[in-house]
Short mmCIF file of C-alpha atoms in Angstrom, two decimals:
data_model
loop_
_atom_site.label_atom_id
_atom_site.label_comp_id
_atom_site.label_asym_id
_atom_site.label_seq_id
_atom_site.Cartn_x
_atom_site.Cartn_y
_atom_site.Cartn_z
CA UNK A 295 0.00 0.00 0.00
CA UNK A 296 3.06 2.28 0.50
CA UNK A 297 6.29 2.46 -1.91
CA UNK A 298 9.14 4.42 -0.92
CA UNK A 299 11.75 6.05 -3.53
CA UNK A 300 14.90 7.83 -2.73
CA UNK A 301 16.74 10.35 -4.80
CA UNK A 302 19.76 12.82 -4.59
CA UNK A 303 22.32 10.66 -3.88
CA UNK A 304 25.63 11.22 -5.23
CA UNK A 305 29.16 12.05 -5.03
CA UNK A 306 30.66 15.16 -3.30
CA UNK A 307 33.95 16.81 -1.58
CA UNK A 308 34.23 16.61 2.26
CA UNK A 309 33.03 20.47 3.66
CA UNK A 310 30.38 20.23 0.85
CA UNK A 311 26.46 19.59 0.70
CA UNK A 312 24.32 17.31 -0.50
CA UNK A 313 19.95 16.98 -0.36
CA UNK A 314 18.37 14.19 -0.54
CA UNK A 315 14.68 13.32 -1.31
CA UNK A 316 11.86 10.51 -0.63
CA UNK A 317 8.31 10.31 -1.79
CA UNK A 318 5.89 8.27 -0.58
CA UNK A 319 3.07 6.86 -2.67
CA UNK A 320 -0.37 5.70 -1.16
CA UNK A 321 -3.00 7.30 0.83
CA UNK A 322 -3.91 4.32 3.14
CA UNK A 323 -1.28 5.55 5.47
CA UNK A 324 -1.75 9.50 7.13
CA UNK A 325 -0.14 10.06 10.17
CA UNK A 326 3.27 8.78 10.13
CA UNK A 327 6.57 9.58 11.08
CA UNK A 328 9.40 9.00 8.45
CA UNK A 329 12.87 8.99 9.23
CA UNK A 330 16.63 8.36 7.43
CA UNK A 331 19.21 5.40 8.06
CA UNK A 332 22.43 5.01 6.57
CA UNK A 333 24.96 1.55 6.33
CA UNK A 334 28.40 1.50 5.33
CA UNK A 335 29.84 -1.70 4.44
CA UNK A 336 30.97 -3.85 7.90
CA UNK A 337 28.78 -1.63 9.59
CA UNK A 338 25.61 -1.74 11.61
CA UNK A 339 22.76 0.20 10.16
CA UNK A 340 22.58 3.86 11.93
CA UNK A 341 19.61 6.55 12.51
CA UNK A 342 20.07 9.55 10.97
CA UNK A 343 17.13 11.45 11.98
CA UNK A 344 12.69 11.28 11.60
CA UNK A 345 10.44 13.65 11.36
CA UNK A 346 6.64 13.44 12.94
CA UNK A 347 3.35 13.54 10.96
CA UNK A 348 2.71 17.29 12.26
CA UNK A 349 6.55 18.67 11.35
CA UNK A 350 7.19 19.83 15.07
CA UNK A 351 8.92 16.86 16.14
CA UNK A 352 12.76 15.82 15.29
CA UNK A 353 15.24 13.20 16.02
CA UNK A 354 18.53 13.38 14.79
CA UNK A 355 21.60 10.97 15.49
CA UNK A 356 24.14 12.16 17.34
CA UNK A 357 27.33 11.90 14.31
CA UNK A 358 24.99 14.30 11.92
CA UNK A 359 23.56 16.74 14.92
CA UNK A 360 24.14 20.09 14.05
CA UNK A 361 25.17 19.29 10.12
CA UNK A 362 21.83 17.48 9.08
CA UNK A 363 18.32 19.07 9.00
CA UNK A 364 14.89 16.99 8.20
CA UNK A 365 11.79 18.56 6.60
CA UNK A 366 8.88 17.29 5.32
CA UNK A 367 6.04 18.13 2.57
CA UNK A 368 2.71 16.53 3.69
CA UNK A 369 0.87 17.86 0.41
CA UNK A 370 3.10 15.78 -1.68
CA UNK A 371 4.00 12.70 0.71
CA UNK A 372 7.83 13.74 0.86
CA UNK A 373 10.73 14.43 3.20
CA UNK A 374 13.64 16.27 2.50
CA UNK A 375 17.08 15.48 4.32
CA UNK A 376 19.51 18.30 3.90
CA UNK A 377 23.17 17.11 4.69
CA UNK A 378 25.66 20.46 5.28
CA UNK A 379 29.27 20.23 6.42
CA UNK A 380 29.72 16.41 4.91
CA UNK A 381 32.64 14.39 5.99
CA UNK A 382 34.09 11.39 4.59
CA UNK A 383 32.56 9.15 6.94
CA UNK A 384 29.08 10.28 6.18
CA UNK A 385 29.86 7.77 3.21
CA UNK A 386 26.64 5.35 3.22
CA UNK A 387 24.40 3.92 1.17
CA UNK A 388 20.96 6.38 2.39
CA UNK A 389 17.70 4.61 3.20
CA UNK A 390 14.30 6.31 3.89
CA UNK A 391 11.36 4.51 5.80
CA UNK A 392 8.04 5.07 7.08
CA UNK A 393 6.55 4.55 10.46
CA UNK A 394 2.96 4.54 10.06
CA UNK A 395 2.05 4.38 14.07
CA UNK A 396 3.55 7.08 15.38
CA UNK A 397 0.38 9.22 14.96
CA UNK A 398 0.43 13.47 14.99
CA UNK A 399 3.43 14.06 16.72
CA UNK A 400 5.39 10.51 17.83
CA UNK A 401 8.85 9.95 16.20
CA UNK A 402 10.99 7.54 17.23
CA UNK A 403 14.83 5.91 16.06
CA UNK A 404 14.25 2.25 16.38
CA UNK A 405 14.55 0.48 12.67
CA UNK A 406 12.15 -1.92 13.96
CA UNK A 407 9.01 0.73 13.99
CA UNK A 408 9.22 1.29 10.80
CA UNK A 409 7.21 -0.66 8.31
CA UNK A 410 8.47 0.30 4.92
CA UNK A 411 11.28 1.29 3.11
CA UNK A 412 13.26 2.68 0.58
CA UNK A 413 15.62 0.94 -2.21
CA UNK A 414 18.23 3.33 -0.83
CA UNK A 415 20.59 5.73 -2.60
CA UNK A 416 24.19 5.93 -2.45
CA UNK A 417 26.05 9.31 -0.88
CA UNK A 418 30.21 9.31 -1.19
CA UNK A 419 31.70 12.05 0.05
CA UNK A 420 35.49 12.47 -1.07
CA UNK A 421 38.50 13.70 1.11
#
């Protein structure tokens, strides 16, 4: 009922920025959180940060705090993740989910509450 597609990804020099995108097809689905994760090769998969249903509510991991900001677009089912600052171990392959039971304003950074997901899209940044 819900497919997830990410877009932006790409290559880019350490200091520089990057955006990425997700949009979120169906309607079944209205009041859910959707977040970022990120997994580099021999690593566990990491939260990058979620966004609540209403927009007031953030989480961020602590590695991108400060450098990384989350926004979303409920008229066209899509969240933005802004990366500023990048460094080379920002280097990840990007994934974009969606919790649909967080209701209005719940957000959360456990992989496990959230239901579907994105194909992912690469980010390298360079040294």
């Amino acid at each position: 009922q819900v497919h997830v597609v990410e877009s932006g990804g790409g290559l880019v020099q350490a200091g520089g920025s990057l955006k990425l995108s997700c949009a979120a097809s169906g309607r079944t689905i209205n009041t859910n959180a959707m977040g970022w994760f990120r997994q580099a090769p021999g690593r566990e998969r990491e939260f990058v940060g979620a966004i609540a249903w209403g927009g007031g509510n953030t989480l961020y991991g602590d590695s991108v705090k400060g450098r990384f900001t989350i926004s979303r677009d409920n008229a066209n089912n899509t969240v933005n993740l802004q990366m500023n600052s990048l460094k080379p171990e920002d280097t990840a392959v990007y994934y974009c989910a969606v919790d649909p039971y967080s209701g209005l304003n719940g957000v959360v950074r456990t992989a496990e509450s959230y239901t579907y997901w994105g194909q992912g899209t690469q980010v390298t940044v360079s040294s």
